[in-house]
Amino acid sequence: MARRATALDSSLKTFFIGACVRVFPGVFKRWAAEQGDRPGVVVEELDALSPDKHPAAGEDPADDVVGMARVKDCLDTMKPVTRELAGRILLLDETQEDAGRALDLTERAVEGHFYRLRATARQRDDGRRGPLSKKRGGT
């Protein structure tokens, strides 16, 4: 199988969006259709976004599955408002200020949502590493 250079050069944003589209294709198609004539939204191109054609797809399908599962786990643990904010920022390319304004939130409140999301993710990662990887206190 030929190696695709684009897979290695893809940004985290590209991988995240690709994983979201593959996990929730119906939701994304419905959203894209609602956008109407909005520039940059082409619903027909979503059908060409199969896992083996996506630029964020790696050489090993197992890696792609694990990556998509991690994105889905992250989305499942997000509060609905945080998920909405992330979608607006990533999919609509809005700023935090614009995304917040659409939901009647200040930019500071938007920052707070993402701060709590990162803190929760850090705690979850610390728990996965187990007690042996944590620094030991002296007692």
Coordinates of N, CA and C in Angstrom, one line a residue, residues 94-103 105-108 110-111:
E94 N -15.4 29.7 13.2 CA -15.7 30.9 14.0 C -14.6 31.1 15.1
T95 N -14.5 32.3 15.5 CA -13.6 32.6 16.7 C -14.4 32.2 18.0
Q96 N -13.7 32.2 19.1 CA -14.3 31.9 20.3 C -15.4 33.0 20.6
E97 N -15.1 34.2 20.3 CA -16.0 35.3 20.5 C -17.3 35.1 19.7
D98 N -17.1 34.8 18.4 CA -18.3 34.6 17.6 C -19.1 33.4 18.0
A99 N -18.5 32.3 18.3 CA -19.2 31.1 18.8 C -19.9 31.4 20.1
G100 N -19.3 32.1 21.0 CA -19.9 32.4 22.2 C -21.1 33.3 22.0
R101 N -21.0 34.3 21.2 CA -22.1 35.2 20.9 C -23.3 34.5 20.4
A102 N -23.1 33.5 19.5 CA -24.2 32.7 19.0 C -25.0 32.0 20.1
L103 N -24.3 31.7 21.2 CA -24.9 31.0 22.3 C -25.1 31.9 23.5
L105 N -22.9 33.7 25.2 CA -21.9 33.5 26.1 C -20.8 34.5 25.8
T106 N -20.1 35.0 26.9 CA -19.0 35.9 26.7 C -17.8 35.0 26.2
E107 N -16.8 35.7 25.7 CA -15.6 35.0 25.3 C -14.9 34.3 26.5
R108 N -15.0 35.0 27.6 CA -14.4 34.5 28.8 C -15.1 33.2 29.2
V110 N -16.6 31.1 27.2 CA -16.2 30.1 26.2 C -14.8 29.5 26.7
E111 N -13.9 30.4 27.0 CA -12.6 29.9 27.5 C -12.7 29.0 28.7

